[in-house]
């Protein structure tokens, strides 16, 4: 499967943003904690959601899917270990560890291993579960956890505000005995959305979205209906697509406050941004100006998931920009593919130095990972001539029908086998 893109077309128009991948994945894992029905609306149709739904049905959940709604009935499920294939296919399967341990008092997972953007260790997840009373041991790539007497509340301080570890701690402690106090928690909006879902189901989580979160253990959770927040990374990605083509775009059904770290970067590049309560309008200049420095940071800083898209955007800006990746140790694999399109970028450690060029030129490139893959789409939209992007299964993990969205804005993009 490939994308064939003819560049140099100015994108104009408006789109509705899909639901957040990084919100719906922990929420799907959370449905295992509920002996009843969970109805989840605004669920994006992406392959990571398919993988998570497959895991839930492996556990015996009854799943119903309509367009963007997934209903999970986890009333009667039996434990099973998440297959090695699925763990490797989708790292965020590790988010099932907390709920499985909470419900079945034991869990066996193949360790997720590294991926295209780094080693992705799970030490913070495992040390936190130990603090909640679990016995944890890792043997030849498999993680064995058990908590025969159930999980017990504790005080946990994360050495790094890990998103996944914060989510696993919420999932493991909502039904634990006692009150857990978590400090240095991740503050991403997806954490707040997960906590809102769980609180609607009868949990008592106070302070989600702040650095200190209190989880008062509940007896049980009941059926719930929830609408997932919009995907702030997808919203920003499509703003970059319009910006790189000198176009204009109205992003509907988004949460502008989730994009506060992105607006100043686009404004420094010369874009005009207008915020409304649930939409954002962007108008780009003919040519973007360089950005002196972009640093990725935990939320509310500039998101690491936009590091590769913003680098693609700046590859044709006027001047030299510097991007520093502070979250993952190996998130520049896509740069060599961008340079094949005529970009002039060099990487020194965690920093990419981007000498803006007047124009990119179409070429055959391959996606290396989800966000790096979309960085190639952004570059191809701006390039002179035709670009073929292969391995687009990476992109389908997190973006719902991107060729449909981009065509509606005037891009010339086709999905070819
Ligand atoms: C989540 O990954 C997101 N994935 C990532 O999005 C996102 O890039 C990341 O958070 C940061 O915002 C989902 O939500 C499904 P972390 P996660 O734990 O939870 C280190 C995308 O493109 N670390 O906050 O894995 C880790 O190596 C994906 O949508 C440990 O050292 O991120 C990394 O350097 C990519 N030990 C840093 O922390 C641990 O136990 C941040 O990781 C856990 C993490």
mmCIF file of C-alpha atoms in Angstrom, residues 100-403:
data_model
loop_
_atom_site.group_PDB
_atom_site.id
_atom_site.type_symbol
_atom_site.label_atom_id
_atom_site.label_comp_id
_atom_site.label_asym_id
_atom_site.label_seq_id
_atom_site.Cartn_x
_atom_site.Cartn_y
_atom_site.Cartn_z
ATOM 1 C CA UNK A 100 -5.789 -7.361 33.728
ATOM 2 C CA UNK A 101 -3.834 -7.421 36.982
ATOM 3 C CA UNK A 102 -6.631 -5.565 38.772
ATOM 4 C CA UNK A 103 -9.374 -7.886 37.528
ATOM 5 C CA UNK A 104 -7.643 -11.286 37.375
ATOM 6 C CA UNK A 105 -4.962 -10.734 40.049
ATOM 7 C CA UNK A 106 -2.360 -12.007 37.613
ATOM 8 C CA UNK A 107 -1.070 -11.093 34.150
ATOM 9 C CA UNK A 108 1.414 -12.465 31.666
ATOM 10 C CA UNK A 109 2.620 -10.216 28.826
ATOM 11 C CA UNK A 110 5.426 -10.483 26.337
ATOM 12 C CA UNK A 111 7.502 -7.367 26.953
ATOM 13 C CA UNK A 112 6.641 -4.905 24.169
ATOM 14 C CA UNK A 113 10.225 -4.344 23.103
ATOM 15 C CA UNK A 114 11.527 -1.328 21.254
ATOM 16 C CA UNK A 115 9.996 0.250 18.207
ATOM 17 C CA UNK A 116 10.887 2.734 15.488
ATOM 18 C CA UNK A 117 11.313 5.648 17.878
ATOM 19 C CA UNK A 118 13.266 4.197 20.733
ATOM 20 C CA UNK A 119 13.781 1.438 23.286
ATOM 21 C CA UNK A 120 10.445 2.184 24.983
ATOM 22 C CA UNK A 121 11.278 0.586 28.358
ATOM 23 C CA UNK A 122 8.451 -0.210 30.815
ATOM 24 C CA UNK A 123 10.440 0.037 34.062
ATOM 25 C CA UNK A 124 8.218 2.850 35.396
ATOM 26 C CA UNK A 125 5.092 0.771 34.715
ATOM 27 C CA UNK A 126 6.526 -2.284 36.543
ATOM 28 C CA UNK A 127 8.012 -0.413 39.528
ATOM 29 C CA UNK A 128 4.653 1.340 40.027
ATOM 30 C CA UNK A 129 2.708 -1.949 39.931
ATOM 31 C CA UNK A 130 5.147 -3.379 42.512
ATOM 32 C CA UNK A 131 4.357 -0.387 44.766
ATOM 33 C CA UNK A 132 0.666 -1.320 44.396
ATOM 34 C CA UNK A 133 1.437 -4.780 45.767
ATOM 35 C CA UNK A 134 2.170 -6.818 42.638
ATOM 36 C CA UNK A 135 4.904 -9.439 42.368
ATOM 37 C CA UNK A 136 6.659 -8.756 39.045
ATOM 38 C CA UNK A 137 9.278 -10.809 37.284
ATOM 39 C CA UNK A 138 10.579 -10.749 33.734
ATOM 40 C CA UNK A 139 11.890 -13.920 32.148
ATOM 41 C CA UNK A 140 13.083 -14.337 28.561
ATOM 42 C CA UNK A 141 11.007 -11.473 27.234
ATOM 43 C CA UNK A 142 7.853 -12.270 29.191
ATOM 44 C CA UNK A 143 6.548 -10.203 32.101
ATOM 45 C CA UNK A 144 4.793 -12.189 34.874
ATOM 46 C CA UNK A 145 2.758 -10.205 37.398
ATOM 47 C CA UNK A 146 0.639 -11.468 40.282
ATOM 48 C CA UNK A 147 -1.305 -9.920 43.177
ATOM 49 C CA UNK A 148 -3.050 -12.857 44.884
ATOM 50 C CA UNK A 149 -4.557 -10.644 47.608
ATOM 51 C CA UNK A 150 -5.498 -7.878 45.169
ATOM 52 C CA UNK A 151 -3.792 -4.545 44.640
ATOM 53 C CA UNK A 152 -3.311 -2.096 47.502
ATOM 54 C CA UNK A 153 -3.050 1.714 47.379
ATOM 55 C CA UNK A 154 0.286 3.454 47.898
ATOM 56 C CA UNK A 155 2.182 6.688 47.315
ATOM 57 C CA UNK A 156 3.924 6.679 43.910
ATOM 58 C CA UNK A 157 6.340 9.267 42.539
ATOM 59 C CA UNK A 158 7.262 8.942 38.855
ATOM 60 C CA UNK A 159 10.886 9.863 38.046
ATOM 61 C CA UNK A 160 9.586 10.956 34.618
ATOM 62 C CA UNK A 161 5.986 12.024 33.844
ATOM 63 C CA UNK A 162 5.443 8.974 31.628
ATOM 64 C CA UNK A 163 2.039 9.002 29.876
ATOM 65 C CA UNK A 164 1.709 5.217 29.738
ATOM 66 C CA UNK A 165 2.914 4.649 33.280
ATOM 67 C CA UNK A 166 0.461 7.300 34.568
ATOM 68 C CA UNK A 167 -2.358 5.552 32.701
ATOM 69 C CA UNK A 168 -1.384 2.095 34.002
ATOM 70 C CA UNK A 169 -1.290 3.461 37.566
ATOM 71 C CA UNK A 170 -4.798 4.940 37.189
ATOM 72 C CA UNK A 171 -6.046 1.659 35.708
ATOM 73 C CA UNK A 172 -4.430 -0.469 38.434
ATOM 74 C CA UNK A 173 -5.443 1.699 41.410
ATOM 75 C CA UNK A 174 -9.104 2.612 40.701
ATOM 76 C CA UNK A 175 -10.274 -0.675 42.305
ATOM 77 C CA UNK A 176 -7.344 -1.104 44.731
ATOM 78 C CA UNK A 177 -7.897 -1.053 48.499
ATOM 79 C CA UNK A 178 -7.254 2.444 49.870
ATOM 80 C CA UNK A 179 -6.219 5.806 48.419
ATOM 81 C CA UNK A 180 -3.276 6.104 46.012
ATOM 82 C CA UNK A 181 -1.386 9.397 45.709
ATOM 83 C CA UNK A 182 0.532 9.765 42.446
ATOM 84 C CA UNK A 183 3.053 12.607 42.072
ATOM 85 C CA UNK A 184 4.892 13.818 38.958
ATOM 86 C CA UNK A 185 2.061 12.343 36.869
ATOM 87 C CA UNK A 186 1.803 13.059 33.140
ATOM 88 C CA UNK A 187 -0.570 15.984 32.480
ATOM 89 C CA UNK A 188 -1.598 15.201 28.878
ATOM 90 C CA UNK A 189 -5.308 15.801 28.021
ATOM 91 C CA UNK A 190 -5.592 12.077 27.286
ATOM 92 C CA UNK A 191 -4.948 11.381 31.001
ATOM 93 C CA UNK A 192 -7.834 13.690 31.925
ATOM 94 C CA UNK A 193 -10.078 12.011 29.355
ATOM 95 C CA UNK A 194 -9.270 8.557 30.795
ATOM 96 C CA UNK A 195 -10.004 9.828 34.330
ATOM 97 C CA UNK A 196 -13.313 11.351 33.160
ATOM 98 C CA UNK A 197 -14.291 8.001 31.617
ATOM 99 C CA UNK A 198 -13.411 6.111 34.818
ATOM 100 C CA UNK A 199 -15.141 8.662 37.104
ATOM 101 C CA UNK A 200 -18.322 8.367 35.015
ATOM 102 C CA UNK A 201 -18.112 4.608 35.674
ATOM 103 C CA UNK A 202 -17.947 5.161 39.435
ATOM 104 C CA UNK A 203 -14.237 5.733 40.105
ATOM 105 C CA UNK A 204 -12.984 8.559 42.320
ATOM 106 C CA UNK A 205 -9.965 10.181 40.633
ATOM 107 C CA UNK A 206 -9.123 13.718 41.716
ATOM 108 C CA UNK A 207 -6.617 16.017 39.989
ATOM 109 C CA UNK A 208 -6.097 14.213 36.661
ATOM 110 C CA UNK A 209 -4.286 16.586 34.323
ATOM 111 C CA UNK A 210 -2.276 17.977 37.244
ATOM 112 C CA UNK A 211 1.080 16.695 38.541
ATOM 113 C CA UNK A 212 -0.465 15.145 41.654
ATOM 114 C CA UNK A 213 -3.413 12.792 41.218
ATOM 115 C CA UNK A 214 -5.425 11.119 44.013
ATOM 116 C CA UNK A 215 -7.195 7.836 43.304
ATOM 117 C CA UNK A 216 -9.650 6.694 45.986
ATOM 118 C CA UNK A 217 -10.146 2.934 45.502
ATOM 119 C CA UNK A 218 -13.743 2.047 44.519
ATOM 120 C CA UNK A 219 -15.642 -1.216 45.109
ATOM 121 C CA UNK A 220 -16.751 -1.683 41.511
ATOM 122 C CA UNK A 221 -17.292 0.217 38.271
ATOM 123 C CA UNK A 222 -20.571 0.265 36.322
ATOM 124 C CA UNK A 223 -21.640 0.641 32.684
ATOM 125 C CA UNK A 224 -20.724 3.953 31.115
ATOM 126 C CA UNK A 225 -21.111 6.023 27.941
ATOM 127 C CA UNK A 226 -18.330 8.402 26.869
ATOM 128 C CA UNK A 227 -17.263 10.592 23.948
ATOM 129 C CA UNK A 228 -13.512 10.645 23.301
ATOM 130 C CA UNK A 229 -11.775 14.038 23.033
ATOM 131 C CA UNK A 230 -10.554 15.237 19.620
ATOM 132 C CA UNK A 231 -7.045 14.250 18.543
ATOM 133 C CA UNK A 232 -4.772 17.251 19.126
ATOM 134 C CA UNK A 233 -1.886 15.663 17.200
ATOM 135 C CA UNK A 234 -4.062 15.009 14.128
ATOM 136 C CA UNK A 235 -5.534 18.534 14.327
ATOM 137 C CA UNK A 236 -2.021 20.027 14.389
ATOM 138 C CA UNK A 237 -0.802 17.720 11.602
ATOM 139 C CA UNK A 238 -3.508 18.969 9.215
ATOM 140 C CA UNK A 239 -2.731 22.576 10.171
ATOM 141 C CA UNK A 240 0.862 21.852 9.112
ATOM 142 C CA UNK A 241 -0.406 20.413 5.802
ATOM 143 C CA UNK A 242 -2.236 23.667 5.023
ATOM 144 C CA UNK A 243 0.675 25.797 6.272
ATOM 145 C CA UNK A 244 3.310 24.055 4.127
ATOM 146 C CA UNK A 245 1.247 24.740 0.977
ATOM 147 C CA UNK A 246 0.606 28.436 1.752
ATOM 148 C CA UNK A 247 -3.042 27.554 2.264
ATOM 149 C CA UNK A 248 -5.773 28.124 4.819
ATOM 150 C CA UNK A 249 -7.779 25.707 6.939
ATOM 151 C CA UNK A 250 -10.589 25.686 9.490
ATOM 152 C CA UNK A 251 -10.233 22.847 11.996
ATOM 153 C CA UNK A 252 -13.649 22.046 13.476
ATOM 154 C CA UNK A 253 -14.493 19.963 16.559
ATOM 155 C CA UNK A 254 -11.103 20.522 18.177
ATOM 156 C CA UNK A 255 -10.111 21.806 21.640
ATOM 157 C CA UNK A 256 -7.974 24.934 21.038
ATOM 158 C CA UNK A 257 -6.614 24.877 24.610
ATOM 159 C CA UNK A 258 -4.968 21.506 23.816
ATOM 160 C CA UNK A 259 -2.984 23.244 21.060
ATOM 161 C CA UNK A 260 -1.514 26.136 23.103
ATOM 162 C CA UNK A 261 2.079 24.929 22.532
ATOM 163 C CA UNK A 262 1.579 24.659 18.770
ATOM 164 C CA UNK A 263 0.092 28.098 18.003
ATOM 165 C CA UNK A 264 3.213 30.162 18.905
ATOM 166 C CA UNK A 265 5.353 27.959 16.614
ATOM 167 C CA UNK A 266 2.973 28.469 13.671
ATOM 168 C CA UNK A 267 2.701 32.218 14.412
ATOM 169 C CA UNK A 268 6.523 32.547 14.541
ATOM 170 C CA UNK A 269 6.553 30.849 11.111
ATOM 171 C CA UNK A 270 4.270 33.623 9.845
ATOM 172 C CA UNK A 271 0.812 32.001 10.060
ATOM 173 C CA UNK A 272 -2.287 33.863 11.245
ATOM 174 C CA UNK A 273 -4.251 31.835 13.818
ATOM 175 C CA UNK A 274 -7.809 32.609 14.927
ATOM 176 C CA UNK A 275 -9.324 30.568 17.793
ATOM 177 C CA UNK A 276 -13.013 30.006 18.356
ATOM 178 C CA UNK A 277 -14.502 27.869 21.137
ATOM 179 C CA UNK A 278 -14.293 24.504 19.348
ATOM 180 C CA UNK A 279 -12.464 25.407 16.145
ATOM 181 C CA UNK A 280 -9.301 27.048 14.889
ATOM 182 C CA UNK A 281 -8.656 28.965 11.652
ATOM 183 C CA UNK A 282 -5.147 29.127 10.136
ATOM 184 C CA UNK A 283 -3.961 31.229 7.182
ATOM 185 C CA UNK A 284 -0.404 30.640 5.999
ATOM 186 C CA UNK A 285 1.988 33.077 4.307
ATOM 187 C CA UNK A 286 3.299 32.435 0.782
ATOM 188 C CA UNK A 287 6.543 31.187 2.358
ATOM 189 C CA UNK A 288 7.069 30.194 6.012
ATOM 190 C CA UNK A 289 9.748 31.836 8.136
ATOM 191 C CA UNK A 290 12.234 29.679 10.037
ATOM 192 C CA UNK A 291 11.724 28.903 13.739
ATOM 193 C CA UNK A 292 14.775 29.559 15.897
ATOM 194 C CA UNK A 293 14.171 26.663 18.322
ATOM 195 C CA UNK A 294 11.474 24.040 18.884
ATOM 196 C CA UNK A 295 11.982 21.780 21.933
ATOM 197 C CA UNK A 296 9.706 18.775 22.592
ATOM 198 C CA UNK A 297 8.583 18.532 26.233
ATOM 199 C CA UNK A 298 5.972 16.721 28.305
ATOM 200 C CA UNK A 299 2.514 18.375 28.114
ATOM 201 C CA UNK A 300 1.837 21.292 28.118
ATOM 202 C CA UNK A 301 5.109 21.677 26.181
ATOM 203 C CA UNK A 302 5.477 21.112 22.444
ATOM 204 C CA UNK A 303 4.449 17.477 21.782
ATOM 205 C CA UNK A 304 7.079 14.940 20.718
ATOM 206 C CA UNK A 305 4.488 13.487 18.318
ATOM 207 C CA UNK A 306 4.715 16.732 16.303
ATOM 208 C CA UNK A 307 8.522 16.747 16.129
ATOM 209 C CA UNK A 308 8.690 15.022 12.748
ATOM 210 C CA UNK A 309 5.703 16.909 11.257
ATOM 211 C CA UNK A 310 7.138 20.302 12.297
ATOM 212 C CA UNK A 311 10.571 19.343 10.911
ATOM 213 C CA UNK A 312 8.939 18.584 7.542
ATOM 214 C CA UNK A 313 7.135 21.927 7.699
ATOM 215 C CA UNK A 314 10.395 23.804 8.397
ATOM 216 C CA UNK A 315 12.342 21.991 5.679
ATOM 217 C CA UNK A 316 11.001 24.596 3.177
ATOM 218 C CA UNK A 317 10.970 27.617 5.515
ATOM 219 C CA UNK A 318 13.128 30.661 4.819
ATOM 220 C CA UNK A 319 16.212 30.213 7.011
ATOM 221 C CA UNK A 320 17.655 27.708 9.470
ATOM 222 C CA UNK A 321 15.514 26.157 12.230
ATOM 223 C CA UNK A 322 16.584 23.966 15.152
ATOM 224 C CA UNK A 323 14.423 21.168 16.633
ATOM 225 C CA UNK A 324 15.426 19.308 19.808
ATOM 226 C CA UNK A 325 13.791 15.980 20.761
ATOM 227 C CA UNK A 326 13.819 15.656 24.554
ATOM 228 C CA UNK A 327 11.408 12.745 25.015
ATOM 229 C CA UNK A 328 12.534 9.810 22.825
ATOM 230 C CA UNK A 329 16.145 8.915 22.129
ATOM 231 C CA UNK A 330 15.734 7.783 18.535
ATOM 232 C CA UNK A 331 12.970 9.703 16.823
ATOM 233 C CA UNK A 332 14.848 10.968 13.740
ATOM 234 C CA UNK A 333 14.738 7.880 11.510
ATOM 235 C CA UNK A 334 12.538 9.703 8.989
ATOM 236 C CA UNK A 335 15.133 12.443 8.326
ATOM 237 C CA UNK A 336 17.027 10.440 5.683
ATOM 238 C CA UNK A 337 13.734 9.995 3.801
ATOM 239 C CA UNK A 338 13.011 13.741 4.054
ATOM 240 C CA UNK A 339 16.481 14.481 2.668
ATOM 241 C CA UNK A 340 15.701 12.202 -0.317
ATOM 242 C CA UNK A 341 12.968 14.729 -1.106
ATOM 243 C CA UNK A 342 15.604 17.463 -1.220
ATOM 244 C CA UNK A 343 15.486 18.655 2.386
ATOM 245 C CA UNK A 344 18.750 19.795 3.942
ATOM 246 C CA UNK A 345 18.675 18.494 7.526
ATOM 247 C CA UNK A 346 21.446 17.168 9.718
ATOM 248 C CA UNK A 347 21.090 15.511 13.105
ATOM 249 C CA UNK A 348 23.513 16.002 15.976
ATOM 250 C CA UNK A 349 22.474 13.885 18.958
ATOM 251 C CA UNK A 350 18.956 14.944 19.927
ATOM 252 C CA UNK A 351 19.003 18.044 17.732
ATOM 253 C CA UNK A 352 18.035 18.453 14.078
ATOM 254 C CA UNK A 353 19.380 21.484 12.207
ATOM 255 C CA UNK A 354 17.077 22.314 9.302
ATOM 256 C CA UNK A 355 18.429 24.562 6.535
ATOM 257 C CA UNK A 356 15.249 25.591 4.723
ATOM 258 C CA UNK A 357 15.310 25.005 0.951
ATOM 259 C CA UNK A 358 13.315 26.872 -1.701
ATOM 260 C CA UNK A 359 11.549 23.745 -2.865
ATOM 261 C CA UNK A 360 11.502 19.981 -2.365
ATOM 262 C CA UNK A 361 11.334 17.579 -5.316
ATOM 263 C CA UNK A 362 9.123 14.494 -5.500
ATOM 264 C CA UNK A 363 10.790 11.079 -5.013
ATOM 265 C CA UNK A 364 10.050 7.532 -3.834
ATOM 266 C CA UNK A 365 10.290 7.345 -0.035
ATOM 267 C CA UNK A 366 9.141 4.993 2.711
ATOM 268 C CA UNK A 367 7.443 5.677 6.021
ATOM 269 C CA UNK A 368 9.574 4.657 9.019
ATOM 270 C CA UNK A 369 6.973 5.156 11.770
ATOM 271 C CA UNK A 370 3.556 6.740 12.380
ATOM 272 C CA UNK A 371 4.416 10.424 12.770
ATOM 273 C CA UNK A 372 7.591 10.247 10.655
ATOM 274 C CA UNK A 373 5.407 8.766 7.927
ATOM 275 C CA UNK A 374 3.063 11.735 8.018
ATOM 276 C CA UNK A 375 6.065 14.076 7.951
ATOM 277 C CA UNK A 376 6.735 12.632 4.468
ATOM 278 C CA UNK A 377 3.128 13.408 3.461
ATOM 279 C CA UNK A 378 3.601 17.034 4.576
ATOM 280 C CA UNK A 379 6.840 17.273 2.580
ATOM 281 C CA UNK A 380 5.259 15.630 -0.485
ATOM 282 C CA UNK A 381 2.374 18.144 -0.448
ATOM 283 C CA UNK A 382 4.941 20.905 -0.783
ATOM 284 C CA UNK A 383 7.291 19.143 -3.244
ATOM 285 C CA UNK A 384 7.462 19.812 -6.990
ATOM 286 C CA UNK A 385 6.222 16.728 -8.881
ATOM 287 C CA UNK A 386 5.157 13.260 -7.779
ATOM 288 C CA UNK A 387 6.070 11.484 -4.520
ATOM 289 C CA UNK A 388 5.392 7.831 -3.728
ATOM 290 C CA UNK A 389 5.303 6.921 -0.022
ATOM 291 C CA UNK A 390 5.419 3.187 0.804
ATOM 292 C CA UNK A 391 4.855 1.381 4.147
ATOM 293 C CA UNK A 392 1.841 3.592 4.790
ATOM 294 C CA UNK A 393 0.491 0.972 7.240
ATOM 295 C CA UNK A 394 2.439 3.076 9.768
ATOM 296 C CA UNK A 395 0.236 6.078 8.938
ATOM 297 C CA UNK A 396 -2.995 4.040 9.049
ATOM 298 C CA UNK A 397 -2.235 3.242 12.712
ATOM 299 C CA UNK A 398 -3.157 6.789 13.766
ATOM 300 C CA UNK A 399 -4.819 8.733 10.924
ATOM 301 C CA UNK A 400 -8.346 7.947 9.721
ATOM 302 C CA UNK A 401 -8.545 8.017 5.881
ATOM 303 C CA UNK A 402 -5.899 10.750 5.418
ATOM 304 C CA UNK A 403 -6.237 10.650 1.623
#
